[in-house]
Coordinates of N, CA and C in Angstrom, one line a residue:
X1 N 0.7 -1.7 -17.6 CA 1.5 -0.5 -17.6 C 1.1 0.3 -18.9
X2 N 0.6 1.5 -18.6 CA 0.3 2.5 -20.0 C 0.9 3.6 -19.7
X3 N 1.9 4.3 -20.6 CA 2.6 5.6 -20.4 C 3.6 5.2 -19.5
X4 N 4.7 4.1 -18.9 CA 5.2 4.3 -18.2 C 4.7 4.3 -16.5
X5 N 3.3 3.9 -16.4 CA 2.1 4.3 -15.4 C 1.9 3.2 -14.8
X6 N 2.0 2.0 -13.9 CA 1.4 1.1 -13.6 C 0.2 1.0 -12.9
X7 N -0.8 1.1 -13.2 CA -2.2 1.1 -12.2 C -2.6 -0.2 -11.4
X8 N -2.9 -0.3 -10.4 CA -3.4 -1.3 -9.7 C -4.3 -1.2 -8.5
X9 N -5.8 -2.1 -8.7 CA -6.8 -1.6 -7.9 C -6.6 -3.4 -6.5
X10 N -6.4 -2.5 -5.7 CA -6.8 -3.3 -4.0 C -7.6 -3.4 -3.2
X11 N -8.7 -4.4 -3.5 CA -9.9 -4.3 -1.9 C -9.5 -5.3 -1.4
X12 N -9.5 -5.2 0.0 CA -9.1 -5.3 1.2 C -10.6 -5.3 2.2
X13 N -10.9 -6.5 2.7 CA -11.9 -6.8 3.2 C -11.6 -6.5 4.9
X14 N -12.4 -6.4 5.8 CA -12.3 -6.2 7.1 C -11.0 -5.9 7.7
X15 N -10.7 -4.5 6.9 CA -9.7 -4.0 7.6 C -10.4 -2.2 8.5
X16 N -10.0 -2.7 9.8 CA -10.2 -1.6 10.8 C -9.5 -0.7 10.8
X17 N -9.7 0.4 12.0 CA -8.9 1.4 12.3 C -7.8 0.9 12.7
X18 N -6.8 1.8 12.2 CA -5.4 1.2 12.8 C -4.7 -0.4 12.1
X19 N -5.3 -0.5 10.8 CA -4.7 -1.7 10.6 C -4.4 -1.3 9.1
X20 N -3.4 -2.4 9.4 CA -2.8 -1.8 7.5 C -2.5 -3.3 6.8
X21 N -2.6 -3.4 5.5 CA -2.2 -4.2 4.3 C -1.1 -3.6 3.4
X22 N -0.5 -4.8 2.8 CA 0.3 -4.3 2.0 C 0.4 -4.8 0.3
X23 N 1.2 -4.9 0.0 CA 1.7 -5.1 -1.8 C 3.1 -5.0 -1.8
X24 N 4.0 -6.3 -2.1 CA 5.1 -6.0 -2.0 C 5.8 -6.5 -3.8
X25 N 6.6 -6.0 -4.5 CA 7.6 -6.5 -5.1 C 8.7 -6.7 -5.6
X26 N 9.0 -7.8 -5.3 CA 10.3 -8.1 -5.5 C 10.5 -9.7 -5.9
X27 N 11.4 -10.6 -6.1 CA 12.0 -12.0 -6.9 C 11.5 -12.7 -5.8
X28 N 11.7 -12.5 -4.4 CA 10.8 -13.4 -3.6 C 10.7 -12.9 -2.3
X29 N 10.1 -13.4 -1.0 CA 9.3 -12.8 0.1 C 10.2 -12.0 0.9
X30 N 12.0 -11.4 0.7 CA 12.5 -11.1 1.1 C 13.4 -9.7 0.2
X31 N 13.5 -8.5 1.3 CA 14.2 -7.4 0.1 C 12.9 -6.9 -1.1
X32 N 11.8 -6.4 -0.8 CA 10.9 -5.8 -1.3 C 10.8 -4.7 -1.4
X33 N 10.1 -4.1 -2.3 CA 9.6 -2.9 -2.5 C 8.4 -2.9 -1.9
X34 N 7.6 -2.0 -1.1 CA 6.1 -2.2 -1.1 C 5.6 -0.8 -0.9
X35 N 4.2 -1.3 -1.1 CA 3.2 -0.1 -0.7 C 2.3 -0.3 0.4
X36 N 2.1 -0.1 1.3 CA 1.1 -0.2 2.6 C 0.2 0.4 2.0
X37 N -1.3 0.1 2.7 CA -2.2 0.7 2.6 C -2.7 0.4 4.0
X38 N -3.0 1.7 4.5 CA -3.4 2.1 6.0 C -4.7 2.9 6.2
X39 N -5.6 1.9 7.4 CA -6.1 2.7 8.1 C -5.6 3.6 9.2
X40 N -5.2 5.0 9.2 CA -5.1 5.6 10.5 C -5.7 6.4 11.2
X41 N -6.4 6.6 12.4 CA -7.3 7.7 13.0 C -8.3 7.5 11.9
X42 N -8.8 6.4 11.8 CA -10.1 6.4 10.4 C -10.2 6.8 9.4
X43 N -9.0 7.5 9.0 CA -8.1 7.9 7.7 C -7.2 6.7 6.4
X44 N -7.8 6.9 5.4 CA -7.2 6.0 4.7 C -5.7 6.4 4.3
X45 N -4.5 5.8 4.3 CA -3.8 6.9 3.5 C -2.3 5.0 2.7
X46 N -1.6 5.7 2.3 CA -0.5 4.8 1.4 C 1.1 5.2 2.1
X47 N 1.6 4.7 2.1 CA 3.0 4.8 2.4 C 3.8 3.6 1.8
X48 N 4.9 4.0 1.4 CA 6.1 2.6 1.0 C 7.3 2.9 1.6
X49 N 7.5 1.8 1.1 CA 9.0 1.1 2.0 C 9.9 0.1 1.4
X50 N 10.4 -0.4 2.2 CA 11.2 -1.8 1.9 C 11.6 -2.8 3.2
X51 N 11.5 -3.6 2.6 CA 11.9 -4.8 3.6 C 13.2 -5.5 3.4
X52 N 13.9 -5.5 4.7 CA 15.3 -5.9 4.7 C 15.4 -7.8 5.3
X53 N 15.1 -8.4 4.7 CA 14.9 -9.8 5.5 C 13.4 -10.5 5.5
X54 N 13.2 -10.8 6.5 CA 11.6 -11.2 6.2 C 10.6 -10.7 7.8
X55 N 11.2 -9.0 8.2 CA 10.7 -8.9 9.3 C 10.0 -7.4 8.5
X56 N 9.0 -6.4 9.4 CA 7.9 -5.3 8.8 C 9.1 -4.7 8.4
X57 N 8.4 -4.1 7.3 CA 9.2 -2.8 6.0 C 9.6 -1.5 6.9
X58 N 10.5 -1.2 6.3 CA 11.3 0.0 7.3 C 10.5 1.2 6.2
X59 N 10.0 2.0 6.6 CA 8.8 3.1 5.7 C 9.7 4.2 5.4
X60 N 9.8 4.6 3.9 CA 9.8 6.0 3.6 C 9.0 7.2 4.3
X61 N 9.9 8.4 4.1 CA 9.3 9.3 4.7 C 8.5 9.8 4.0
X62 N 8.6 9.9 2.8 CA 8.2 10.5 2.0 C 7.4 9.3 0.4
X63 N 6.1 9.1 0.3 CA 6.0 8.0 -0.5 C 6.5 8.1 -1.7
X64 N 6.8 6.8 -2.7 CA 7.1 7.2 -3.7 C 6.3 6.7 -5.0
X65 N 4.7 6.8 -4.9 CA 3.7 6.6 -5.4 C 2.8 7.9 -5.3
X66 N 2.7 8.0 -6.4 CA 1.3 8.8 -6.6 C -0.3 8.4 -6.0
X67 N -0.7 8.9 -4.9 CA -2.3 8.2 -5.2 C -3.0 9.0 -5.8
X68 N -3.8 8.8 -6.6 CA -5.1 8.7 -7.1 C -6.3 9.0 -7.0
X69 N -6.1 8.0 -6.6 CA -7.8 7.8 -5.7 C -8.0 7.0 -4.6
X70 N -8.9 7.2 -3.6 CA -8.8 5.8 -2.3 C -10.3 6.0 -2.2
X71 N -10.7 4.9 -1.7 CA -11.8 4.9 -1.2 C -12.2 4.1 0.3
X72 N -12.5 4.1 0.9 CA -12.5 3.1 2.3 C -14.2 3.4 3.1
X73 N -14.8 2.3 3.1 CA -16.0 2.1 3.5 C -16.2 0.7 4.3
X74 N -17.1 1.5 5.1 CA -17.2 -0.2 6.4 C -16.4 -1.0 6.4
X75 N -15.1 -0.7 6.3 CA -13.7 -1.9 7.0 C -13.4 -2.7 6.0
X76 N -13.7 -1.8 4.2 CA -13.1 -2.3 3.0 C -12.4 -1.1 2.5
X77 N -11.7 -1.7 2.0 CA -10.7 -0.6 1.7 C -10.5 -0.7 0.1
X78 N -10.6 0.0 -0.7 CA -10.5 0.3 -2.3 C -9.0 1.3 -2.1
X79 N -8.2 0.5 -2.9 CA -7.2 1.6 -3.4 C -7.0 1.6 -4.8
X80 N -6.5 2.4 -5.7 CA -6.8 2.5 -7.1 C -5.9 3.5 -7.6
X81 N -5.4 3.3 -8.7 CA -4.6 4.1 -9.0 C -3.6 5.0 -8.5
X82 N -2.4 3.8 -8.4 CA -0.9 4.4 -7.8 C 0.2 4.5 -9.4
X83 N 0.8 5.5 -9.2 CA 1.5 5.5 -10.3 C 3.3 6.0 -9.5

């Protein structure tokens, strides 16, 4: 954390179209904060959410992370700087 800023870089190995990874945190695997990271229509893009229990994150409409930068190549996926 610099400035109030937390940066964090994610590759993500053999992830396809239509498939997403995440980053969650919170005290333990339940009640999270997270960030997805999605392939959609072959488009990389980020969204967050939260998770109520231990079933998929109910998604913001609107994210509440800055991206950065993304990069996504042959079914890796580089994310990098979310603030």
């Amino acid at each position: 954390v610099v400035d109030g800023e937390l940066t964090i870089e994610v590759t993500t190995d053999n992830m396809g179209n239509n498939e997403w990874s995440a980053v969650g945190f919170g005290p333990d695997m339940s009640d999270l904060s997270v960030v997805v990271f999605q392939v959609k229509d072959s488009k990389p893009s980020v969204v967050t959410g939260a998770t109520q229990g231990y079933g998929a994150p109910a998604l913001d409409s609107t994210p509440s992370v800055n991206l950065q930068s993304v990069n996504y190549n042959s079914h890796r996926y580089h994310q990098l700087r979310l603030d």
